[in-house]
Tab-separated table of C-alpha atoms in Angstrom:
chain	number	residue	atom	x	y	z
B	22	MET	CA	-10.909	8.082	31.203
B	23	GLY	CA	-12.321	5.526	28.788
B	24	CYS	CA	-13.261	5.873	25.139
B	25	LEU	CA	-15.768	4.112	22.895
B	26	GLY	CA	-15.882	4.625	19.140
B	27	VAL	CA	-19.075	4.521	17.113
B	28	ALA	CA	-18.342	4.359	13.375
B	29	GLY	CA	-20.026	3.514	10.092
B	30	PRO	CA	-22.684	4.901	7.733
B	31	LYS	CA	-25.451	4.357	10.311
B	32	SER	CA	-23.552	5.936	13.193
B	33	PRO	CA	-25.564	9.223	13.080
B	34	GLN	CA	-28.796	7.259	13.616
B	35	LEU	CA	-27.345	5.430	16.589
B	36	MET	CA	-25.896	8.589	18.131
B	37	GLU	CA	-29.254	10.378	17.847
B	38	ARG	CA	-30.866	7.501	19.722
B	39	LEU	CA	-28.182	7.676	22.374
B	40	PHE	CA	-28.534	11.459	22.716
B	41	PRO	CA	-32.189	12.363	21.915
B	42	GLY	CA	-32.672	15.902	20.667
B	43	VAL	CA	-29.092	16.287	19.415
B	44	ASP	CA	-28.590	16.633	15.665
B	45	PHE	CA	-25.798	14.325	14.486
B	46	SER	CA	-26.005	15.149	10.796
B	47	ARG	CA	-22.733	15.851	8.973
B	48	GLY	CA	-23.577	19.546	8.658
B	49	SER	CA	-24.099	19.935	12.410
B	50	TRP	CA	-20.898	18.116	13.331
B	51	PRO	CA	-17.909	19.186	11.208
B	52	LEU	CA	-14.947	16.838	11.217
B	53	MET	CA	-12.785	17.258	14.373
B	54	SER	CA	-15.502	19.215	16.204
B	55	HIS	CA	-16.191	18.539	19.888
B	56	ARG	CA	-19.060	18.927	22.346
B	57	HIS	CA	-19.792	18.305	26.018
B	58	LEU	CA	-22.923	16.145	26.310
B	59	GLU	CA	-24.682	14.390	29.181
B	60	LEU	CA	-26.139	10.890	29.357
B	61	ASN	CA	-27.921	9.565	32.458
B	62	GLY	CA	-26.260	12.205	34.595
B	63	VAL	CA	-22.772	11.447	33.282
B	64	GLU	CA	-20.787	14.194	31.547
B	65	LEU	CA	-19.221	13.043	28.294
B	66	ASP	CA	-16.797	14.508	25.776
B	67	VAL	CA	-17.972	13.646	22.263
B	68	MET	CA	-15.689	14.165	19.257
B	69	ARG	CA	-16.575	13.953	15.558
B	70	LEU	CA	-13.663	11.686	14.763
B	71	SER	CA	-13.089	8.057	13.843
B	72	TYR	CA	-9.768	6.212	13.722
B	73	THR	CA	-11.329	3.792	11.231
B	74	GLY	CA	-11.547	6.426	8.495
B	75	GLU	CA	-15.342	6.046	8.438
B	76	LEU	CA	-18.036	8.501	9.491
B	77	GLY	CA	-18.057	8.299	13.271
B	78	TRP	CA	-17.646	9.679	16.768
B	79	GLU	CA	-15.489	9.081	19.827
B	80	ILE	CA	-17.246	9.157	23.210
B	81	HIS	CA	-14.901	9.853	26.122
B	82	CYS	CA	-16.206	9.067	29.596
B	83	PRO	CA	-15.039	8.029	33.082
B	84	LYS	CA	-13.815	4.427	33.168
B	85	SER	CA	-16.523	3.544	35.677
B	86	ASP	CA	-19.211	4.363	33.087
B	87	VAL	CA	-17.735	2.562	30.070
B	88	GLN	CA	-19.650	-0.679	30.614
B	89	SER	CA	-23.078	0.959	30.962
B	90	LEU	CA	-22.398	3.152	27.917
B	91	TYR	CA	-21.273	0.096	25.935
B	92	CYS	CA	-24.467	-1.779	26.855
B	93	SER	CA	-26.619	1.220	25.869
B	94	ILE	CA	-24.924	1.448	22.467
B	95	HIS	CA	-25.562	-2.233	21.773
B	96	ALA	CA	-29.162	-2.113	22.990
B	97	LEU	CA	-30.078	0.971	20.958
B	98	GLY	CA	-28.236	-0.166	17.844
B	99	LYS	CA	-29.311	-3.794	17.673
B	100	ASP	CA	-31.662	-3.279	14.714
B	101	LEU	CA	-28.965	-1.208	12.973
B	102	GLY	CA	-26.567	-4.146	13.059
B	103	VAL	CA	-24.185	-2.683	15.632
B	104	ASP	CA	-21.285	-4.966	16.475
B	105	ASP	CA	-17.763	-4.919	17.868
B	106	PHE	CA	-14.593	-4.795	15.807
B	107	GLY	CA	-11.079	-5.725	16.883
B	108	MET	CA	-7.755	-3.942	16.972
B	109	TYR	CA	-6.386	-5.710	13.889
B	110	ALA	CA	-9.418	-4.599	11.872
B	111	MET	CA	-9.009	-1.034	13.138
B	112	ASN	CA	-5.299	-1.088	12.327
B	113	SER	CA	-6.049	-2.130	8.751
B	114	LEU	CA	-8.709	0.576	8.374
B	115	ARG	CA	-6.596	3.375	9.850
B	116	MET	CA	-3.645	2.456	7.639
B	117	GLU	CA	-5.796	2.442	4.504
B	118	LYS	CA	-6.817	5.968	5.476
B	119	GLY	CA	-3.216	6.987	6.133
B	120	PHE	CA	-3.668	7.673	9.855
B	121	ARG	CA	-0.531	7.571	11.984
B	122	ALA	CA	-0.257	5.640	15.271
B	123	TRP	CA	1.402	6.776	18.475
B	124	GLY	CA	4.393	4.599	19.292
B	125	ALA	CA	4.801	3.640	15.630
B	126	GLU	CA	4.669	6.509	13.119
B	127	ILE	CA	4.573	9.100	15.907
B	128	SER	CA	7.132	8.964	18.704
B	129	LYS	CA	9.711	11.060	20.537
B	130	ASP	CA	12.257	9.905	17.949
B	131	ASN	CA	10.601	11.611	14.977
B	132	THR	CA	9.630	15.180	14.202
B	133	ILE	CA	6.391	16.594	12.824
B	134	VAL	CA	8.118	17.196	9.498
B	135	GLU	CA	9.426	13.637	9.248
B	136	ALA	CA	5.998	12.213	10.114
B	137	GLY	CA	4.320	14.368	7.448
B	138	MET	CA	2.013	16.096	9.916
B	139	MET	CA	2.645	19.787	9.271
B	140	ALA	CA	-1.008	20.152	8.298
B	141	PHE	CA	-1.759	20.019	12.038
B	142	VAL	CA	0.559	22.922	12.892
B	143	ARG	CA	-1.296	26.216	13.069
B	144	ASP	CA	0.487	29.182	11.490
B	145	ALA	CA	3.790	27.470	10.712
B	146	GLY	CA	5.454	30.863	10.243
B	147	LYS	CA	4.941	31.783	13.903
B	148	MET	CA	5.772	28.541	15.656
B	149	SER	CA	6.620	28.715	19.343
B	150	PHE	CA	6.633	25.366	21.106
B	151	ILE	CA	9.160	22.842	22.401
B	152	GLY	CA	11.011	21.573	19.348
B	153	SER	CA	9.869	24.362	17.007
B	154	GLU	CA	13.461	25.352	16.195
B	155	THR	CA	14.100	21.851	14.866
B	156	VAL	CA	10.938	21.974	12.801
B	157	GLU	CA	11.896	25.338	11.314
B	158	TYR	CA	15.362	23.996	10.476
B	159	GLU	CA	13.915	20.921	8.734
B	160	LEU	CA	11.426	22.986	6.755
B	161	ALA	CA	14.288	25.118	5.472
B	162	ASN	CA	16.954	22.437	5.014
B	163	GLY	CA	15.115	19.136	4.781
B	164	SER	CA	14.791	16.257	7.245
B	165	LYS	CA	16.998	13.187	7.650
B	166	GLU	CA	14.138	10.799	6.908
B	167	GLN	CA	10.539	10.883	5.736
B	168	LEU	CA	7.479	8.752	6.410
B	169	VAL	CA	6.018	7.045	3.337
B	170	MET	CA	3.316	4.506	2.637
B	171	LEU	CA	4.308	1.364	0.771
B	172	ARG	CA	2.193	-1.031	-1.225
B	173	VAL	CA	3.508	-4.589	-1.097
B	174	VAL	CA	3.710	-5.576	-4.776
B	175	GLU	CA	5.159	-9.058	-4.266
B	176	ASP	CA	2.481	-10.366	-1.900
B	177	ASP	CA	2.303	-14.102	-1.201
B	178	GLY	CA	-1.106	-13.765	0.460
B	179	GLN	CA	0.139	-15.352	3.676
B	180	THR	CA	2.646	-12.980	5.294
B	181	ASP	CA	2.296	-9.233	5.792
B	182	PRO	CA	4.551	-6.542	7.256
B	183	ASP	CA	3.841	-5.833	10.905
B	184	GLY	CA	6.464	-3.288	11.943
B	185	SER	CA	10.236	-3.077	12.552
B	186	GLU	CA	11.101	-4.759	9.219
B	187	ALA	CA	14.164	-3.446	7.368
B	188	VAL	CA	13.713	-1.407	4.179
B	189	TYR	CA	16.238	-2.072	1.379
B	190	CYS	CA	17.295	-0.078	-1.666
B	191	ASP	CA	19.970	-1.397	-4.019
B	192	GLY	CA	20.689	-4.161	-1.527
B	193	LYS	CA	21.386	-1.811	1.388
B	194	VAL	CA	19.297	-1.127	4.485
B	195	VAL	CA	17.983	2.434	4.175
B	196	GLY	CA	15.078	2.561	6.603
B	197	HIS	CA	12.565	0.665	8.704
B	198	VAL	CA	8.864	-0.201	8.690
B	199	SER	CA	6.948	1.484	11.505
B	200	SER	CA	3.722	-0.523	11.072
B	201	GLY	CA	2.037	-2.744	8.512
B	202	CYS	CA	-1.056	-4.783	7.751
B	203	TYR	CA	-3.109	-6.520	5.104
B	204	ALA	CA	-5.461	-3.943	3.565
B	205	TYR	CA	-8.737	-5.794	3.073
B	206	GLN	CA	-10.426	-3.095	0.996
B	207	ALA	CA	-7.415	-2.747	-1.290
B	208	GLY	CA	-6.546	-6.425	-1.373
B	209	HIS	CA	-2.809	-6.179	-0.685
B	210	GLY	CA	-0.275	-5.526	2.066
B	211	LEU	CA	0.495	-1.994	3.289
B	212	ALA	CA	3.328	-0.566	5.319
B	213	PHE	CA	4.349	2.764	6.801
B	214	ALA	CA	8.112	3.222	6.629
B	215	TYR	CA	10.734	5.834	7.402
B	216	VAL	CA	13.163	6.246	4.517
B	217	PRO	CA	15.642	8.875	3.258
B	218	PRO	CA	13.880	11.846	1.603
B	219	PHE	CA	15.175	10.914	-1.867
B	220	LEU	CA	13.047	7.746	-1.690
B	221	ALA	CA	9.883	9.585	-0.599
B	222	GLU	CA	8.501	9.927	-4.118
B	223	GLU	CA	5.371	8.221	-5.366
B	224	GLY	CA	6.190	5.350	-7.699
B	225	LEU	CA	9.709	4.613	-6.426
B	226	GLU	CA	10.426	1.017	-5.485
B	227	VAL	CA	12.125	-0.471	-2.426
B	228	GLU	CA	12.148	-3.861	-0.720
B	229	ILE	CA	11.162	-4.885	2.789
B	230	ASP	CA	12.215	-7.992	4.650
B	231	VAL	CA	9.109	-9.957	5.697
B	232	ILE	CA	9.965	-13.075	7.725
B	233	GLY	CA	13.279	-13.505	5.956
B	234	LYS	CA	12.027	-12.853	2.418
B	235	ARG	CA	12.466	-9.638	0.442
B	236	ARG	CA	9.169	-8.201	-0.809
B	237	ARG	CA	9.128	-5.609	-3.570
B	238	CYS	CA	7.158	-2.480	-2.615
B	239	VAL	CA	6.193	0.776	-4.272
B	240	VAL	CA	5.695	4.190	-2.643
B	241	ILE	CA	2.035	5.279	-2.850
B	242	GLN	CA	-0.163	8.066	-1.514
B	243	PRO	CA	-2.935	7.294	1.015
B	244	PRO	CA	-5.836	6.870	1.377
B	245	VAL	CA	-6.215	3.409	-0.136
B	246	PRO	CA	-8.748	3.197	-1.763
B	247	ALA	CA	-8.807	6.926	-2.570
B	248	ASP	CA	-12.019	7.805	-0.708
B	249	HIS	CA	-11.981	11.081	1.241
B	250	LEU	CA	-15.751	11.383	1.693
B	251	ARG	CA	-16.603	8.646	4.184
B	252	LEU	CA	-14.906	10.320	7.135
B	253	ARG	CA	-16.216	13.771	6.258
């Protein structure tokens, strides 16, 4: 399967051109909703979701149809200013929104509790899945580490955290950065990091090692900037 993302304030207009007769208004497509649609005889899975943190949709289709779908999106959205964006731009946008990434913030080495994703567990009091006993234990007794977002306070404007950097507190290594970027909307560096729970409080300061230099950071709460409405 392949996937193309259509995101931005004009995405509903473009999607309605791509799928005539389908209402793509916010009210008709709640966040995280999903529908099976058809385009030129091809069955598609369309999700009201955007990894950029903007209003948008994901269109999942067979790999063999990705190119034709891509060309249709560009042709129908030319007057709307449709254009491509790269992975580094998407990484910056998803981090500003506080979205986790598989292989970085989410992996087989961390639990749902540690990653701060219990909001996605339905009926936490009646959990029954592989690993649920560990989750229940951590909810009752606390986890060994916790994912936090860090704002790089001492930012030289040239180097940014990228992932795997050491996190220091009082001169000792206490954790690691899972991913990082320069946040263009916020105007400073950002990092996701796993640290001991006692450091997972907004306003606390730590340091991260960026290319051999310690950078002072402060624990903050995403999204950055604090805008919850674009995605919804």
